Amino acid sequence: MKRVLTIAGSDSGGGAGIQADLKTITVLGEYGFSVLTALTAQNTRGVQGVLDAPIDFIRLQMDSVLSDIGADAAKTGMLARSDIVKAVAARLRTYQVPNLVVDPVMVAASGDRLLAPDAVKTLREELIPLADLVTPNLAEAEVLCGFPVTNPDEMKTAAKEIHKLGPKAVLIKGGHLKDRALDLLFDGRSFSTFETARIETRNTHGTGCTLSAALATFLAKGCDLIEAVRQAKSFITLAIKSGLAIGQGHGPTNPFAWVARWKERDQVLTELKQALDELLGQPLGRLVPEIRSNLGYALSSASGPEDVAAVPGRITQIGDRLVALAEPAFGSSRHIAKVILAAMNHHPGLRSAMNIRYSPEILEACRKIDYTLASFDRSEEPAEVKAREGSSLEWGTGKALAGLAEPPDAVYDLGERGKEPVIRVLGRTPREVVEKVQAIHDQWTGRI
């Protein structure tokens, strides 16, 4: 188990500071411990008071834990005053703490100042040069480099300027950009960008603390810089999506969402495997299209194909018998994943799908069961969508479902040159999809 130290203030509301840090380190499976630099009286509405820890006691805390426990990584958060910054930097140099992430906390999300103006110079000169990674947001980047930072080009310029202060790398957080949520990493040689869809929520308290703690933890685990940022971004994005509506102001992010997600992954694979076993026991081979079938199931918070489990290599047939070439796994089918993700955009409950052969007779069987059907015409597909590999099914499913008040049971298209016509059966779970496919087959073959 890796040892990850947080050097920061306490948030009495539990959403930021060492409380958020320790939650993050713990759910990521490592050992978190702390040096307290300040006590705050705060809640979701703001900071009502700050009591800085005595300098000698901060030094004593650092000596106590680092001389005994040591550290595989550390992060700094709220340091409040110039003398605190100096004391922390001195001890970090003495103990040669690796994988240091400096979150230059200056102002709380509520607008309350958490770093004295005269401490900025000390931060620049004493602490930032020790950092393996420094993580300013746009406002903090402006303070550190002395000019406005409001767009990606200015972020690049600012990253270069901050890098001149001595850190090994700079991650400028662009969550407050006007038109996109874009973070920019500069390692002294090249830039890497990390962009996510903007999440409309007021529950973002502790975002910076949680991200920097996750970064330190992934670096402690041995991830390289880019992988650590990628993983930490996934962690904080999920924590924001699952933010907690606690209190009367800005609720906190939810680090536990990471654990809940892994638990859900196990459940998704279990349910999908059970449904697949049931499917393979049925004589449904005649429903398999030329492109073969697949059965997929998405996480409830799925945002990409990696969040959808399906059958690697698809499902084929030998006579009437279905054959799966491998056990279900996440990220194993972009085609069925695109269908499910597009369906979830319109009806979040539609988390499973299976593609089957199209024929007028099979479509008529669906109608006789009173299944709700939707369709799209591939000839209407925009050229720019056609040009993007793998975008057709996402576009088509979205177009078919647009404006439908109730979720359909299936979406079909008549194909076009080089594209086989296919019916895609939708459902809330893979078991429901398998039951629908069985009902379609029975109606089509006259068993009903």
Short mmCIF file of N, CA and C in Angstrom, two decimals, residues 309-419:
data_model
loop_
_atom_site.label_atom_id
_atom_site.label_comp_id
_atom_site.label_asym_id
_atom_site.label_seq_id
_atom_site.Cartn_x
_atom_site.Cartn_y
_atom_site.Cartn_z
N ALA A 309 -20.17 -3.02 -21.45
CA ALA A 309 -19.70 -4.40 -21.56
C ALA A 309 -20.44 -5.10 -22.69
N ALA A 310 -19.73 -5.94 -23.42
CA ALA A 310 -20.32 -6.71 -24.51
C ALA A 310 -19.47 -7.96 -24.72
N VAL A 311 -19.76 -8.71 -25.79
CA VAL A 311 -19.06 -9.96 -26.06
C VAL A 311 -17.93 -9.73 -27.05
N PRO A 312 -16.69 -9.91 -26.66
CA PRO A 312 -15.57 -9.75 -27.61
C PRO A 312 -15.73 -10.72 -28.78
N GLY A 313 -15.55 -10.22 -29.98
CA GLY A 313 -15.68 -11.07 -31.15
C GLY A 313 -17.10 -11.34 -31.59
N ARG A 314 -18.07 -10.79 -30.85
CA ARG A 314 -19.50 -10.89 -31.17
C ARG A 314 -20.06 -12.30 -30.96
N ILE A 315 -21.33 -12.43 -31.30
CA ILE A 315 -22.05 -13.70 -31.15
C ILE A 315 -22.36 -14.23 -32.55
N THR A 316 -21.98 -15.46 -32.82
CA THR A 316 -22.24 -16.05 -34.13
C THR A 316 -23.15 -17.27 -33.96
N GLN A 317 -23.35 -18.03 -35.03
CA GLN A 317 -24.24 -19.18 -34.93
C GLN A 317 -23.68 -20.38 -35.68
N ILE A 318 -24.03 -21.55 -35.17
CA ILE A 318 -23.79 -22.81 -35.88
C ILE A 318 -25.15 -23.47 -36.01
N GLY A 319 -25.73 -23.41 -37.21
CA GLY A 319 -27.10 -23.85 -37.38
C GLY A 319 -28.01 -22.95 -36.57
N ASP A 320 -28.85 -23.54 -35.75
CA ASP A 320 -29.76 -22.75 -34.90
C ASP A 320 -29.12 -22.37 -33.56
N ARG A 321 -27.91 -22.85 -33.32
CA ARG A 321 -27.28 -22.64 -32.02
C ARG A 321 -26.42 -21.39 -32.04
N LEU A 322 -26.55 -20.56 -31.00
CA LEU A 322 -25.72 -19.37 -30.87
C LEU A 322 -24.41 -19.72 -30.18
N VAL A 323 -23.34 -19.03 -30.58
CA VAL A 323 -22.02 -19.27 -30.02
C VAL A 323 -21.37 -17.95 -29.67
N ALA A 324 -20.93 -17.79 -28.42
CA ALA A 324 -20.17 -16.61 -27.99
C ALA A 324 -18.69 -16.97 -28.00
N LEU A 325 -17.89 -16.11 -28.58
CA LEU A 325 -16.48 -16.43 -28.74
C LEU A 325 -15.65 -16.13 -27.50
N ALA A 326 -16.22 -15.36 -26.55
CA ALA A 326 -15.48 -15.01 -25.33
C ALA A 326 -16.44 -14.56 -24.26
N GLU A 327 -15.94 -14.43 -23.04
CA GLU A 327 -16.74 -13.93 -21.93
C GLU A 327 -16.96 -12.42 -22.09
N PRO A 328 -18.08 -11.88 -21.59
CA PRO A 328 -18.32 -10.43 -21.69
C PRO A 328 -17.19 -9.63 -21.03
N ALA A 329 -16.92 -8.48 -21.62
CA ALA A 329 -15.87 -7.60 -21.10
C ALA A 329 -16.21 -6.16 -21.46
N PHE A 330 -15.72 -5.23 -20.66
CA PHE A 330 -15.93 -3.81 -20.95
C PHE A 330 -15.05 -3.37 -22.12
N GLY A 331 -15.60 -2.47 -22.93
CA GLY A 331 -14.86 -1.88 -24.03
C GLY A 331 -14.61 -2.81 -25.19
N SER A 332 -15.39 -3.89 -25.30
CA SER A 332 -15.10 -4.90 -26.32
C SER A 332 -15.90 -4.72 -27.61
N SER A 333 -16.84 -3.78 -27.65
CA SER A 333 -17.61 -3.56 -28.88
C SER A 333 -18.00 -2.10 -29.00
N ARG A 334 -17.42 -1.42 -29.96
CA ARG A 334 -17.79 -0.02 -30.17
C ARG A 334 -19.15 0.09 -30.85
N HIS A 335 -19.52 -0.90 -31.68
CA HIS A 335 -20.77 -0.80 -32.42
C HIS A 335 -21.99 -0.84 -31.49
N ILE A 336 -22.11 -1.89 -30.71
CA ILE A 336 -23.28 -1.97 -29.84
C ILE A 336 -23.21 -0.90 -28.75
N ALA A 337 -21.98 -0.52 -28.36
CA ALA A 337 -21.83 0.54 -27.35
C ALA A 337 -22.38 1.86 -27.87
N LYS A 338 -22.12 2.17 -29.14
CA LYS A 338 -22.61 3.44 -29.71
C LYS A 338 -24.13 3.47 -29.71
N VAL A 339 -24.75 2.33 -30.00
CA VAL A 339 -26.21 2.26 -29.99
C VAL A 339 -26.74 2.53 -28.57
N ILE A 340 -26.15 1.85 -27.60
CA ILE A 340 -26.62 1.98 -26.21
C ILE A 340 -26.40 3.41 -25.70
N LEU A 341 -25.23 3.97 -25.95
CA LEU A 341 -24.93 5.32 -25.46
C LEU A 341 -25.87 6.35 -26.07
N ALA A 342 -26.16 6.20 -27.38
CA ALA A 342 -27.09 7.12 -28.02
C ALA A 342 -28.50 6.96 -27.44
N ALA A 343 -28.90 5.72 -27.17
CA ALA A 343 -30.22 5.49 -26.58
C ALA A 343 -30.29 6.10 -25.18
N MET A 344 -29.22 5.97 -24.41
CA MET A 344 -29.20 6.51 -23.05
C MET A 344 -29.27 8.03 -23.03
N ASN A 345 -28.77 8.66 -24.08
CA ASN A 345 -28.85 10.12 -24.16
C ASN A 345 -30.30 10.60 -24.16
N HIS A 346 -31.19 9.79 -24.71
CA HIS A 346 -32.60 10.16 -24.79
C HIS A 346 -33.42 9.50 -23.68
N HIS A 347 -33.07 8.27 -23.35
CA HIS A 347 -33.78 7.53 -22.30
C HIS A 347 -32.73 6.81 -21.45
N PRO A 348 -32.28 7.44 -20.36
CA PRO A 348 -31.17 6.89 -19.56
C PRO A 348 -31.37 5.46 -19.09
N GLY A 349 -32.62 5.01 -19.01
CA GLY A 349 -32.88 3.65 -18.55
C GLY A 349 -32.57 2.59 -19.58
N LEU A 350 -32.44 2.96 -20.86
CA LEU A 350 -32.15 1.99 -21.91
C LEU A 350 -30.66 1.67 -21.93
N ARG A 351 -30.24 0.75 -21.10
CA ARG A 351 -28.82 0.47 -20.91
C ARG A 351 -28.35 -0.80 -21.61
N SER A 352 -29.23 -1.49 -22.32
CA SER A 352 -28.83 -2.73 -22.96
C SER A 352 -29.40 -2.81 -24.38
N ALA A 353 -28.71 -3.55 -25.24
CA ALA A 353 -29.17 -3.70 -26.63
C ALA A 353 -28.56 -4.94 -27.25
N MET A 354 -29.26 -5.46 -28.25
CA MET A 354 -28.74 -6.56 -29.06
C MET A 354 -29.17 -6.34 -30.51
N ASN A 355 -28.27 -6.54 -31.44
CA ASN A 355 -28.61 -6.40 -32.85
C ASN A 355 -28.97 -7.76 -33.43
N ILE A 356 -30.06 -7.79 -34.21
CA ILE A 356 -30.53 -9.02 -34.84
C ILE A 356 -30.80 -8.76 -36.32
N ARG A 357 -31.01 -9.83 -37.04
CA ARG A 357 -31.27 -9.76 -38.48
C ARG A 357 -32.54 -8.96 -38.77
N TYR A 358 -32.52 -8.23 -39.88
CA TYR A 358 -33.72 -7.53 -40.36
C TYR A 358 -34.36 -8.32 -41.50
N SER A 359 -35.67 -8.39 -41.46
CA SER A 359 -36.47 -8.82 -42.62
C SER A 359 -37.86 -8.24 -42.41
N PRO A 360 -38.61 -8.04 -43.48
CA PRO A 360 -39.98 -7.54 -43.29
C PRO A 360 -40.80 -8.44 -42.36
N GLU A 361 -40.55 -9.76 -42.43
CA GLU A 361 -41.31 -10.69 -41.61
C GLU A 361 -40.94 -10.55 -40.12
N ILE A 362 -39.65 -10.35 -39.85
CA ILE A 362 -39.22 -10.17 -38.46
C ILE A 362 -39.76 -8.85 -37.92
N LEU A 363 -39.75 -7.82 -38.77
CA LEU A 363 -40.30 -6.53 -38.35
C LEU A 363 -41.80 -6.66 -38.07
N GLU A 364 -42.50 -7.42 -38.89
CA GLU A 364 -43.93 -7.63 -38.68
C GLU A 364 -44.18 -8.40 -37.37
N ALA A 365 -43.29 -9.31 -37.05
CA ALA A 365 -43.41 -10.05 -35.78
C ALA A 365 -43.31 -9.08 -34.60
N CYS A 366 -42.42 -8.10 -34.71
CA CYS A 366 -42.29 -7.08 -33.65
C CYS A 366 -43.60 -6.31 -33.50
N ARG A 367 -44.21 -5.97 -34.63
CA ARG A 367 -45.46 -5.20 -34.58
C ARG A 367 -46.60 -6.04 -33.99
N LYS A 368 -46.63 -7.33 -34.28
CA LYS A 368 -47.69 -8.18 -33.76
C LYS A 368 -47.61 -8.32 -32.24
N ILE A 369 -46.38 -8.17 -31.69
CA ILE A 369 -46.22 -8.22 -30.24
C ILE A 369 -46.53 -6.85 -29.61
N ASP A 370 -46.83 -5.88 -30.48
CA ASP A 370 -47.09 -4.50 -30.05
C ASP A 370 -45.85 -3.82 -29.49
N TYR A 371 -44.68 -4.20 -30.03
CA TYR A 371 -43.46 -3.49 -29.65
C TYR A 371 -43.44 -2.12 -30.31
N THR A 372 -42.95 -1.14 -29.58
CA THR A 372 -42.79 0.21 -30.13
C THR A 372 -41.50 0.24 -30.95
N LEU A 373 -41.61 0.66 -32.20
CA LEU A 373 -40.48 0.66 -33.12
C LEU A 373 -40.10 2.08 -33.52
N ALA A 374 -38.82 2.30 -33.73
CA ALA A 374 -38.32 3.56 -34.27
C ALA A 374 -37.33 3.21 -35.38
N SER A 375 -37.13 4.13 -36.31
CA SER A 375 -36.23 3.82 -37.43
C SER A 375 -35.50 5.08 -37.88
N PHE A 376 -34.44 4.85 -38.65
CA PHE A 376 -33.72 5.96 -39.28
C PHE A 376 -33.33 5.55 -40.69
N ASP A 377 -33.09 6.54 -41.52
CA ASP A 377 -32.77 6.34 -42.93
C ASP A 377 -31.30 6.72 -43.14
N ARG A 378 -30.48 5.75 -43.49
CA ARG A 378 -29.05 6.02 -43.67
C ARG A 378 -28.76 7.02 -44.78
N SER A 379 -29.69 7.17 -45.73
CA SER A 379 -29.45 8.11 -46.83
C SER A 379 -29.49 9.56 -46.35
N GLU A 380 -30.06 9.78 -45.15
CA GLU A 380 -30.12 11.13 -44.59
C GLU A 380 -28.91 11.47 -43.74
N GLU A 381 -28.00 10.52 -43.60
CA GLU A 381 -26.84 10.73 -42.74
C GLU A 381 -25.95 11.84 -43.30
N PRO A 382 -25.62 12.86 -42.50
CA PRO A 382 -24.76 13.95 -42.98
C PRO A 382 -23.38 13.44 -43.36
N ALA A 383 -22.77 14.11 -44.33
CA ALA A 383 -21.47 13.69 -44.85
C ALA A 383 -20.40 13.69 -43.76
N GLU A 384 -20.47 14.69 -42.88
CA GLU A 384 -19.44 14.77 -41.84
C GLU A 384 -19.56 13.62 -40.84
N VAL A 385 -20.79 13.12 -40.65
CA VAL A 385 -20.97 11.95 -39.77
C VAL A 385 -20.45 10.71 -40.45
N LYS A 386 -20.76 10.56 -41.73
CA LYS A 386 -20.30 9.41 -42.51
C LYS A 386 -18.78 9.31 -42.51
N ALA A 387 -18.13 10.48 -42.51
CA ALA A 387 -16.67 10.52 -42.58
C ALA A 387 -16.02 10.09 -41.28
N ARG A 388 -16.75 10.15 -40.17
CA ARG A 388 -16.19 9.77 -38.88
C ARG A 388 -16.46 8.29 -38.62
N GLU A 389 -15.41 7.50 -38.57
CA GLU A 389 -15.54 6.07 -38.37
C GLU A 389 -16.31 5.77 -37.08
N GLY A 390 -17.35 4.94 -37.20
CA GLY A 390 -18.09 4.51 -36.02
C GLY A 390 -19.16 5.48 -35.55
N SER A 391 -19.44 6.54 -36.33
CA SER A 391 -20.41 7.54 -35.89
C SER A 391 -21.82 7.29 -36.42
N SER A 392 -21.96 6.42 -37.42
CA SER A 392 -23.25 6.22 -38.07
C SER A 392 -24.32 5.71 -37.10
N LEU A 393 -23.98 4.71 -36.32
CA LEU A 393 -24.97 4.12 -35.42
C LEU A 393 -25.36 5.10 -34.32
N GLU A 394 -24.40 5.86 -33.86
CA GLU A 394 -24.70 6.88 -32.85
C GLU A 394 -25.66 7.92 -33.41
N TRP A 395 -25.37 8.38 -34.62
CA TRP A 395 -26.23 9.37 -35.28
C TRP A 395 -27.62 8.77 -35.54
N GLY A 396 -27.64 7.55 -36.11
CA GLY A 396 -28.91 6.95 -36.50
C GLY A 396 -29.81 6.66 -35.30
N THR A 397 -29.24 6.11 -34.25
CA THR A 397 -30.03 5.81 -33.06
C THR A 397 -30.57 7.09 -32.44
N GLY A 398 -29.71 8.10 -32.37
CA GLY A 398 -30.14 9.38 -31.83
C GLY A 398 -31.26 10.00 -32.64
N LYS A 399 -31.14 9.91 -33.95
CA LYS A 399 -32.18 10.48 -34.82
C LYS A 399 -33.50 9.73 -34.66
N ALA A 400 -33.41 8.40 -34.54
CA ALA A 400 -34.63 7.60 -34.40
C ALA A 400 -35.35 7.89 -33.08
N LEU A 401 -34.59 8.16 -32.04
CA LEU A 401 -35.19 8.35 -30.72
C LEU A 401 -35.58 9.79 -30.43
N ALA A 402 -35.05 10.72 -31.22
CA ALA A 402 -35.31 12.14 -30.97
C ALA A 402 -36.81 12.42 -30.99
N GLY A 403 -37.31 13.00 -29.94
CA GLY A 403 -38.71 13.40 -29.88
C GLY A 403 -39.65 12.32 -29.38
N LEU A 404 -39.14 11.09 -29.18
CA LEU A 404 -40.01 10.03 -28.68
C LEU A 404 -40.23 10.19 -27.18
N ALA A 405 -41.47 10.27 -26.77
CA ALA A 405 -41.76 10.45 -25.35
C ALA A 405 -41.50 9.17 -24.57
N GLU A 406 -41.79 8.02 -25.18
CA GLU A 406 -41.60 6.74 -24.52
C GLU A 406 -40.45 5.98 -25.16
N PRO A 407 -39.69 5.24 -24.38
CA PRO A 407 -38.57 4.47 -24.96
C PRO A 407 -39.07 3.37 -25.88
N PRO A 408 -38.50 3.21 -27.07
CA PRO A 408 -38.93 2.15 -27.99
C PRO A 408 -38.35 0.80 -27.59
N ASP A 409 -38.93 -0.25 -28.13
CA ASP A 409 -38.41 -1.60 -27.90
C ASP A 409 -37.32 -1.96 -28.90
N ALA A 410 -37.33 -1.31 -30.05
CA ALA A 410 -36.32 -1.62 -31.06
C ALA A 410 -36.16 -0.44 -32.02
N VAL A 411 -34.97 -0.35 -32.60
CA VAL A 411 -34.65 0.65 -33.63
C VAL A 411 -34.11 -0.12 -34.83
N TYR A 412 -34.62 0.21 -36.02
CA TYR A 412 -34.14 -0.50 -37.21
C TYR A 412 -33.81 0.48 -38.31
N ASP A 413 -33.02 -0.01 -39.28
CA ASP A 413 -32.79 0.76 -40.51
C ASP A 413 -32.74 -0.23 -41.66
N LEU A 414 -33.00 0.26 -42.87
CA LEU A 414 -33.08 -0.59 -44.06
C LEU A 414 -31.74 -0.72 -44.77
N GLY A 415 -30.69 -0.20 -44.15
CA GLY A 415 -29.36 -0.32 -44.72
C GLY A 415 -29.16 0.57 -45.94
N GLU A 416 -28.05 0.37 -46.59
CA GLU A 416 -27.73 1.04 -47.85
C GLU A 416 -26.60 0.23 -48.49
N ARG A 417 -26.06 0.71 -49.58
CA ARG A 417 -25.02 -0.05 -50.26
C ARG A 417 -23.85 -0.32 -49.31
N GLY A 418 -23.54 -1.59 -49.13
CA GLY A 418 -22.45 -1.98 -48.25
C GLY A 418 -22.81 -2.01 -46.78
N LYS A 419 -24.05 -1.70 -46.43
CA LYS A 419 -24.50 -1.69 -45.04
C LYS A 419 -25.73 -2.57 -44.90
#
